Amino acid sequence: AVKRKRGAAAPRPTKRAKRAQDAPEVDTKTRQDGAGPEEYSIPPPVSQGKWKNKERVLIFSSRGINFRTRHLMQDLRTLMPHSKADTKMDRKDQLFVINEVCEMKNCNKCIFFEAKKKQDLYMWLSNTPRGPSAKFLVQNVHTLAELKMTGNCLRGSRPLLSFDPAFDKEPHYALLKELFIQVFSTPQYHPKSQPFVDHVFTFSVTDNRIWFRNYQIIEEDASLVEIGPRFVLNLIKIFQGSFGGPTLYENPHYQSPNTHRRLIRLSVAAKFREKQHVKEVQKIKKKESKVLVEEDPTEVVFETPAEEKPVEIQLVKPESKPILKDKKKLRKIQRKKQKKLFRTE
C-alpha cells in the first residue's frame, strides 16, 4: 500500500508482469531503481504438473445412520482429498436417483452408505453413470477417533494401494481391484492433494471378506504403524450397471444379518428347550413308584446276633443329683461335709 499525500491523487500501483514457468527463480527481495519499496516474489505451486485424471468421488449416506457411520464417512473424506459431500438421501427414493446426484455434483465415482433397521450398514461402490457397481455389508467398523493408534500422516497426501495376491486369481476380485484403484487412489497433481506418499491403504482377503487397513510409512526403517479407520467388507453382489442392472457375481458365502440373528435365537432357544426337557425327565423319575427288590437270603450269613441281656425294671425313682456349674463350689461343699463328719466323730 502506498501512503497518500495530502492534496494529491494516489498513484496507481504498477502491474506485475507474469513470470513464465520456465523462467529462472528471482531473488526473494528486489528493488526498483534502488528507491522503491521491497517486493516479495510468490513461489510457484509445488505441483507444477497438469491435473489430467479428474476423478471425483461423492461420499454420502441415507437417513437413519448411527454416529459410527457418520464418523467413518468423515474419516474417508479427510483421507480422500478428491471426494465431495452431499446431504443425506431419503429412504423412499430409489437408488438410481444417485446417478443424477453424481451428475449434478460433477462426480464420476460414488461411495454410498445405506442403513437398514438402524443396525445394519451396507456400502455401495459405483462407477457412475454406466457401472459397474458393488454392494457390501460393512462389519467391525472402527473410526479414527475410536482407535488409539500411534500412526499419523499428512492430510491430503497420496496413498499407496496394497492388494492381496488373491485379487489377481479370481475375476470378480480383479474387477473389485480396479474399482478400488479408481475410487481410493488420489489423482496426481490434484489441487487439494500434497505431493507426498506417507501412508498405505491395504486390501486383504481373509475368510471370504475384504479387510481395509490404513498404515503410516515410517521413513527410518520403512515399518508400518496403523492409523485407522478400519472396517471389513463382506461382498454381496456385483452389478453391471450403476446401482442396479444385471448381476455379474453373487457371493455364495454371504449370510444376511437377519439370517444370522435368527440362527443365534434358534440356538439359544434349543439350549433352553433342552434344559426344560431334562427337568421334566427328572420330575417323571421322582413320581414313578419305586420297584421293590426281592430280599437276598444270603445277606444275613455274616450277621452275628447280639447277646441278650436280662431286662431290669426299676421301681424306685433315682435320686436327683445337684447340678453344679462351678467346680470350685463342688470342692467347697465336699470339704464342708468332711469337716462335719470329722467333728461328729
Tab-separated table of C-alpha atoms in Angstrom:
chain	number	residue	atom	x	y	z
A	1	ALA	CA	0.000	0.000	0.000
A	2	VAL	CA	1.282	3.469	-0.891
A	3	LYS	CA	0.713	6.311	1.564
A	4	ARG	CA	-1.492	9.021	0.158
A	5	LYS	CA	-0.124	12.605	0.299
A	6	ARG	CA	-2.376	15.473	1.238
A	7	GLY	CA	-3.882	17.314	-1.768
A	8	ALA	CA	-2.526	14.789	-4.299
A	9	ALA	CA	-4.132	11.856	-6.019
A	10	ALA	CA	-2.914	8.423	-5.110
A	11	PRO	CA	-0.721	6.877	-7.823
A	12	ARG	CA	-1.928	3.653	-9.344
A	13	PRO	CA	0.163	0.636	-8.472
A	14	THR	CA	2.077	-0.815	-11.374
A	15	LYS	CA	1.028	-4.256	-12.607
A	16	ARG	CA	3.478	-7.054	-12.083
A	17	ALA	CA	4.481	-8.993	-15.109
A	18	LYS	CA	3.636	-12.675	-15.033
A	19	ARG	CA	6.689	-14.878	-14.778
A	20	ALA	CA	6.924	-17.718	-17.200
A	21	GLN	CA	7.042	-21.256	-15.819
A	22	ASP	CA	10.448	-21.956	-17.362
A	23	ALA	CA	11.987	-18.655	-16.237
A	24	PRO	CA	14.731	-18.859	-13.591
A	25	GLU	CA	13.882	-18.119	-9.991
A	26	VAL	CA	14.096	-14.465	-8.888
A	27	ASP	CA	15.686	-13.354	-5.649
A	28	THR	CA	13.306	-13.010	-2.722
A	29	LYS	CA	13.997	-9.283	-2.368
A	30	THR	CA	14.172	-6.934	-5.386
A	31	ARG	CA	14.237	-3.165	-5.585
A	32	GLN	CA	13.042	-0.946	-8.411
A	33	ASP	CA	15.680	1.679	-9.286
A	34	GLY	CA	17.092	1.317	-5.815
A	35	ALA	CA	14.431	3.575	-4.262
A	36	GLY	CA	11.056	1.746	-4.414
A	37	PRO	CA	9.550	-0.405	-1.657
A	38	GLU	CA	10.634	-4.040	-1.283
A	39	GLU	CA	8.693	-6.619	-3.297
A	40	TYR	CA	8.466	-10.315	-2.497
A	41	SER	CA	8.121	-12.851	-5.300
A	42	ILE	CA	5.451	-15.523	-4.777
A	43	PRO	CA	6.886	-19.061	-5.093
A	44	PRO	CA	5.258	-21.313	-7.686
A	45	PRO	CA	2.920	-24.119	-6.546
A	46	VAL	CA	4.515	-27.359	-5.519
A	47	SER	CA	2.748	-29.477	-8.121
A	48	GLN	CA	3.700	-27.860	-11.416
A	49	GLY	CA	2.178	-30.683	-13.473
A	50	LYS	CA	-1.225	-30.713	-15.095
A	51	TRP	CA	-4.184	-32.309	-13.381
A	52	LYS	CA	-5.350	-34.784	-16.034
A	53	ASN	CA	-7.033	-37.630	-14.123
A	54	LYS	CA	-10.024	-35.698	-12.791
A	55	GLU	CA	-11.601	-38.385	-10.625
A	56	ARG	CA	-14.163	-37.077	-8.147
A	57	VAL	CA	-15.823	-39.299	-5.564
A	58	LEU	CA	-19.165	-38.472	-3.940
A	59	ILE	CA	-19.390	-39.789	-0.354
A	60	PHE	CA	-22.780	-39.563	1.342
A	61	SER	CA	-25.393	-41.761	3.045
A	62	SER	CA	-29.062	-42.406	3.580
A	63	ARG	CA	-31.050	-41.288	6.592
A	64	GLY	CA	-31.042	-43.416	9.725
A	65	ILE	CA	-27.275	-43.984	10.119
A	66	ASN	CA	-25.705	-44.030	13.560
A	67	PHE	CA	-22.827	-41.952	14.894
A	68	ARG	CA	-20.192	-44.564	13.989
A	69	THR	CA	-21.112	-44.476	10.302
A	70	ARG	CA	-21.127	-40.680	10.331
A	71	HIS	CA	-17.593	-40.608	11.766
A	72	LEU	CA	-16.452	-43.224	9.236
A	73	MET	CA	-17.736	-41.068	6.362
A	74	GLN	CA	-15.914	-38.040	7.755
A	75	ASP	CA	-12.681	-40.052	8.068
A	76	LEU	CA	-12.898	-41.178	4.441
A	77	ARG	CA	-13.470	-37.597	3.315
A	78	THR	CA	-10.363	-36.408	5.159
A	79	LEU	CA	-8.263	-39.245	3.711
A	80	MET	CA	-9.523	-38.659	0.153
A	81	PRO	CA	-8.977	-35.032	-0.963
A	82	HIS	CA	-10.734	-35.733	-4.278
A	83	SER	CA	-14.036	-36.503	-2.506
A	84	LYS	CA	-17.196	-34.441	-2.227
A	85	ALA	CA	-20.054	-34.433	0.259
A	86	ASP	CA	-23.807	-34.156	-0.084
A	87	THR	CA	-26.905	-34.171	2.097
A	88	LYS	CA	-28.471	-37.420	3.260
A	89	MET	CA	-30.796	-39.156	0.857
A	90	ASP	CA	-34.324	-40.130	1.826
A	91	ARG	CA	-35.024	-43.843	2.207
A	92	LYS	CA	-38.093	-43.680	-0.033
A	93	ASP	CA	-36.029	-42.572	-3.039
A	94	GLN	CA	-34.823	-45.198	-5.472
A	95	LEU	CA	-31.111	-45.868	-5.762
A	96	PHE	CA	-30.860	-44.901	-9.441
A	97	VAL	CA	-31.514	-41.285	-8.346
A	98	ILE	CA	-27.910	-41.259	-7.058
A	99	ASN	CA	-26.681	-41.182	-10.669
A	100	GLU	CA	-28.408	-37.829	-11.164
A	101	VAL	CA	-26.959	-36.528	-7.878
A	102	CYS	CA	-23.450	-37.505	-9.039
A	103	GLU	CA	-24.034	-35.783	-12.355
A	104	MET	CA	-25.097	-32.576	-10.608
A	105	LYS	CA	-22.031	-32.761	-8.338
A	106	ASN	CA	-19.765	-33.459	-11.347
A	107	CYS	CA	-18.602	-36.792	-9.804
A	108	ASN	CA	-17.889	-39.983	-11.717
A	109	LYS	CA	-17.449	-42.291	-8.662
A	110	CYS	CA	-19.669	-42.778	-5.638
A	111	ILE	CA	-19.475	-44.307	-2.152
A	112	PHE	CA	-22.979	-44.603	-0.726
A	113	PHE	CA	-23.717	-45.859	2.817
A	114	GLU	CA	-27.164	-47.397	3.227
A	115	ALA	CA	-28.538	-48.049	6.721
A	116	LYS	CA	-31.287	-50.552	7.492
A	117	LYS	CA	-33.037	-51.266	10.804
A	118	LYS	CA	-30.646	-48.778	12.473
A	119	GLN	CA	-28.120	-51.578	12.964
A	120	ASP	CA	-27.127	-52.965	9.545
A	121	LEU	CA	-24.803	-50.933	7.309
A	122	TYR	CA	-24.366	-51.507	3.569
A	123	MET	CA	-21.859	-49.768	1.309
A	124	TRP	CA	-22.191	-49.229	-2.453
A	125	LEU	CA	-19.163	-48.599	-4.670
A	126	SER	CA	-20.212	-47.440	-8.100
A	127	ASN	CA	-18.780	-46.088	-11.329
A	128	THR	CA	-21.476	-43.631	-12.367
A	129	PRO	CA	-23.407	-43.499	-14.621
A	130	ARG	CA	-22.563	-46.659	-16.597
A	131	GLY	CA	-21.312	-49.055	-13.923
A	132	PRO	CA	-20.240	-51.499	-12.664
A	133	SER	CA	-21.264	-51.284	-9.019
A	134	ALA	CA	-20.730	-53.490	-5.968
A	135	LYS	CA	-22.729	-53.863	-2.773
A	136	PHE	CA	-21.014	-54.766	0.517
A	137	LEU	CA	-22.066	-55.429	4.090
A	138	VAL	CA	-19.839	-53.342	6.388
A	139	GLN	CA	-18.774	-55.026	9.629
A	140	ASN	CA	-16.402	-54.287	12.534
A	141	VAL	CA	-16.211	-50.528	11.945
A	142	HIS	CA	-13.602	-48.598	13.964
A	143	THR	CA	-13.027	-44.899	13.300
A	144	LEU	CA	-10.022	-42.608	13.724
A	145	ALA	CA	-11.364	-41.089	16.944
A	146	GLU	CA	-12.148	-44.502	18.422
A	147	LEU	CA	-8.825	-46.225	17.806
A	148	LYS	CA	-5.904	-45.109	19.930
A	149	MET	CA	-3.293	-45.593	17.203
A	150	THR	CA	0.160	-44.042	17.214
A	151	GLY	CA	0.349	-43.605	13.429
A	152	ASN	CA	-0.135	-40.282	11.681
A	153	CYS	CA	0.053	-38.946	8.132
A	154	LEU	CA	-0.132	-35.647	6.296
A	155	ARG	CA	-3.641	-34.562	5.409
A	156	GLY	CA	-4.229	-34.733	1.677
A	157	SER	CA	-1.175	-36.860	0.909
A	158	ARG	CA	-1.407	-39.510	-1.786
A	159	PRO	CA	-1.671	-43.124	-0.546
A	160	LEU	CA	-0.148	-46.323	-1.834
A	161	LEU	CA	-2.666	-49.098	-2.545
A	162	SER	CA	-1.615	-52.595	-1.473
A	163	PHE	CA	-3.693	-55.588	-2.587
A	164	ASP	CA	-3.708	-59.215	-1.544
A	165	PRO	CA	-2.464	-61.743	-4.184
A	166	ALA	CA	-5.990	-63.226	-4.174
A	167	PHE	CA	-7.206	-60.190	-6.140
A	168	ASP	CA	-5.327	-61.457	-9.222
A	169	LYS	CA	-6.568	-65.064	-9.060
A	170	GLU	CA	-10.344	-64.696	-9.443
A	171	PRO	CA	-12.206	-62.494	-11.957
A	172	HIS	CA	-14.654	-60.881	-9.507
A	173	TYR	CA	-11.765	-59.871	-7.237
A	174	ALA	CA	-9.901	-58.435	-10.257
A	175	LEU	CA	-12.946	-56.289	-11.058
A	176	LEU	CA	-13.141	-55.099	-7.443
A	177	LYS	CA	-9.416	-54.290	-7.501
A	178	GLU	CA	-9.857	-51.973	-10.475
A	179	LEU	CA	-12.868	-50.364	-8.793
A	180	PHE	CA	-10.890	-49.803	-5.558
A	181	ILE	CA	-7.979	-48.289	-7.511
A	182	GLN	CA	-10.227	-45.781	-9.281
A	183	VAL	CA	-12.127	-44.821	-6.111
A	184	PHE	CA	-9.490	-44.692	-3.363
A	185	SER	CA	-6.386	-43.510	-5.265
A	186	THR	CA	-5.821	-39.750	-5.182
A	187	PRO	CA	-5.235	-38.342	-8.702
A	188	GLN	CA	-1.795	-36.936	-9.439
A	189	TYR	CA	-1.452	-33.127	-9.274
A	190	HIS	CA	-4.846	-32.771	-7.608
A	191	PRO	CA	-5.213	-29.180	-6.279
A	192	LYS	CA	-6.107	-30.312	-2.739
A	193	SER	CA	-3.530	-33.103	-2.556
A	194	GLN	CA	0.026	-32.983	-1.250
A	195	PRO	CA	2.977	-34.387	-3.248
A	196	PHE	CA	3.926	-36.870	-0.525
A	197	VAL	CA	3.395	-40.612	-0.144
A	198	ASP	CA	3.428	-41.406	3.558
A	199	HIS	CA	0.623	-43.932	4.122
A	200	VAL	CA	-0.731	-47.166	2.638
A	201	PHE	CA	-4.263	-48.483	2.045
A	202	THR	CA	-4.213	-52.272	2.322
A	203	PHE	CA	-6.954	-54.561	0.987
A	204	SER	CA	-6.531	-58.146	2.171
A	205	VAL	CA	-8.836	-61.143	1.597
A	206	THR	CA	-9.455	-63.347	4.632
A	207	ASP	CA	-12.443	-65.538	5.474
A	208	ASN	CA	-14.155	-64.559	2.162
A	209	ARG	CA	-14.147	-60.909	3.268
A	210	ILE	CA	-12.128	-57.831	2.319
A	211	TRP	CA	-10.281	-56.190	5.241
A	212	PHE	CA	-9.404	-52.496	4.888
A	213	ARG	CA	-6.494	-51.022	6.882
A	214	ASN	CA	-4.587	-47.716	6.756
A	215	TYR	CA	-0.896	-47.670	7.787
A	216	GLN	CA	1.741	-44.967	8.117
A	217	ILE	CA	5.120	-45.469	6.431
A	218	ILE	CA	7.994	-44.596	8.778
A	219	GLU	CA	10.998	-43.283	6.844
A	220	GLU	CA	13.708	-44.566	9.160
A	221	ASP	CA	13.151	-48.303	8.746
A	222	ALA	CA	10.128	-48.403	6.377
A	223	SER	CA	7.991	-50.048	9.045
A	224	LEU	CA	4.220	-49.659	9.213
A	225	VAL	CA	2.134	-48.171	12.024
A	226	GLU	CA	-1.651	-48.328	11.825
A	227	ILE	CA	-3.554	-45.055	11.599
A	228	GLY	CA	-7.182	-46.035	11.008
A	229	PRO	CA	-10.008	-46.237	10.214
A	230	ARG	CA	-10.577	-49.952	9.796
A	231	PHE	CA	-13.565	-51.955	8.574
A	232	VAL	CA	-14.453	-55.272	6.929
A	233	LEU	CA	-16.371	-55.557	3.648
A	234	ASN	CA	-18.499	-58.653	3.019
A	235	LEU	CA	-19.297	-58.773	-0.692
A	236	ILE	CA	-22.960	-59.374	-1.570
A	237	LYS	CA	-23.339	-58.756	-5.323
A	238	ILE	CA	-21.648	-57.096	-8.292
A	239	PHE	CA	-23.981	-55.402	-10.781
A	240	GLN	CA	-23.299	-54.476	-14.380
A	241	GLY	CA	-24.962	-51.072	-14.135
A	242	SER	CA	-24.697	-48.291	-11.609
A	243	PHE	CA	-26.848	-49.124	-8.540
A	244	GLY	CA	-28.651	-51.905	-10.408
A	245	GLY	CA	-28.743	-53.880	-13.612
A	246	PRO	CA	-27.848	-57.491	-14.391
A	247	THR	CA	-25.990	-59.390	-11.674
A	248	LEU	CA	-22.402	-60.226	-12.649
A	249	TYR	CA	-21.467	-62.078	-9.450
A	250	GLU	CA	-23.269	-63.194	-6.284
A	251	ASN	CA	-21.341	-64.272	-3.217
A	252	PRO	CA	-22.342	-67.855	-2.237
A	253	HIS	CA	-20.763	-67.455	1.233
A	254	TYR	CA	-22.823	-64.386	2.132
A	255	GLN	CA	-25.264	-64.672	5.017
A	256	SER	CA	-27.663	-61.815	5.667
A	257	PRO	CA	-27.724	-60.207	9.134
A	258	ASN	CA	-31.368	-61.250	9.600
A	259	THR	CA	-30.493	-64.898	8.975
A	260	HIS	CA	-27.508	-64.666	11.318
A	261	ARG	CA	-29.606	-63.189	14.120
A	262	ARG	CA	-32.309	-65.817	13.532
A	263	LEU	CA	-29.792	-68.672	13.854
A	264	ILE	CA	-28.488	-67.185	17.105
A	265	ARG	CA	-32.033	-67.012	18.500
A	266	LEU	CA	-32.718	-70.603	17.441
A	267	SER	CA	-29.539	-71.862	19.120
A	268	VAL	CA	-30.436	-70.082	22.364
A	269	ALA	CA	-33.989	-71.473	22.198
A	270	ALA	CA	-32.650	-75.002	21.573
A	271	LYS	CA	-30.486	-74.817	24.703
A	272	PHE	CA	-33.465	-73.610	26.744
A	273	ARG	CA	-35.688	-76.423	25.418
A	274	GLU	CA	-33.006	-78.986	26.261
A	275	LYS	CA	-32.825	-77.752	29.865
A	276	GLN	CA	-36.617	-77.893	30.194
A	277	HIS	CA	-36.674	-81.465	28.824
A	278	VAL	CA	-34.051	-82.575	31.376
A	279	LYS	CA	-36.131	-81.078	34.219
A	280	GLU	CA	-39.289	-82.857	33.029
A	281	VAL	CA	-37.462	-86.199	32.845
A	282	GLN	CA	-36.220	-85.743	36.411
A	283	LYS	CA	-39.760	-84.964	37.663
A	284	ILE	CA	-41.136	-88.081	35.951
A	285	LYS	CA	-38.461	-90.240	37.574
A	286	LYS	CA	-39.334	-88.870	41.014
A	287	LYS	CA	-43.081	-89.521	40.553
A	288	GLU	CA	-42.612	-93.111	39.378
A	289	SER	CA	-43.313	-95.834	42.013
A	290	LYS	CA	-40.216	-97.439	43.425
A	291	VAL	CA	-39.667	-101.041	42.355
A	292	LEU	CA	-39.365	-103.415	45.334
A	293	VAL	CA	-36.297	-105.599	45.125
A	294	GLU	CA	-36.618	-109.102	46.460
A	295	GLU	CA	-34.680	-109.885	49.620
A	296	ASP	CA	-31.491	-111.797	49.168
A	297	PRO	CA	-31.289	-114.741	51.602
A	298	THR	CA	-27.529	-114.670	51.622
A	299	GLU	CA	-27.355	-111.163	53.100
A	300	VAL	CA	-27.715	-112.384	56.757
A	301	VAL	CA	-24.987	-115.015	56.500
A	302	PHE	CA	-22.293	-112.921	58.132
A	303	GLU	CA	-24.539	-111.207	60.722
A	304	THR	CA	-23.758	-112.260	64.319
A	305	PRO	CA	-26.660	-112.000	66.795
A	306	ALA	CA	-26.036	-109.796	69.846
A	307	GLU	CA	-26.116	-111.261	73.402
A	308	GLU	CA	-29.467	-110.974	75.097
A	309	LYS	CA	-29.330	-109.021	78.386
A	310	PRO	CA	-31.876	-109.536	81.162
A	311	VAL	CA	-34.500	-106.845	81.358
A	312	GLU	CA	-34.439	-104.980	84.730
A	313	ILE	CA	-37.427	-102.935	85.768
A	314	GLN	CA	-36.571	-100.037	88.091
A	315	LEU	CA	-39.419	-99.365	90.516
A	316	VAL	CA	-37.833	-96.534	92.550
A	317	LYS	CA	-37.202	-93.179	91.117
A	318	PRO	CA	-33.491	-92.350	91.091
A	319	GLU	CA	-32.297	-89.529	93.266
A	320	SER	CA	-31.705	-86.278	91.504
A	321	LYS	CA	-28.162	-85.072	91.664
A	322	PRO	CA	-27.468	-81.392	92.268
A	323	ILE	CA	-26.460	-79.564	89.146
A	324	LEU	CA	-23.272	-77.705	89.930
A	325	LYS	CA	-21.937	-75.474	87.249
A	326	ASP	CA	-18.825	-74.384	89.122
A	327	LYS	CA	-16.166	-76.944	90.116
A	328	LYS	CA	-14.847	-74.748	92.922
A	329	LYS	CA	-18.229	-74.723	94.642
A	330	LEU	CA	-18.368	-78.502	94.415
A	331	ARG	CA	-14.995	-78.798	96.115
A	332	LYS	CA	-16.080	-76.426	98.918
A	333	ILE	CA	-19.210	-78.474	99.545
A	334	GLN	CA	-17.198	-81.690	99.764
A	335	ARG	CA	-14.749	-80.103	102.260
A	336	LYS	CA	-17.632	-78.909	104.469
A	337	LYS	CA	-19.095	-82.404	104.542
A	338	GLN	CA	-15.740	-83.896	105.501
A	339	LYS	CA	-15.335	-81.337	108.351
A	340	LYS	CA	-18.790	-82.180	109.738
A	341	LEU	CA	-18.032	-85.891	109.707
A	342	PHE	CA	-14.698	-85.250	111.478
A	343	ARG	CA	-16.376	-83.191	114.215
A	344	THR	CA	-19.088	-85.721	114.863
A	345	GLU	CA	-16.532	-88.429	115.218
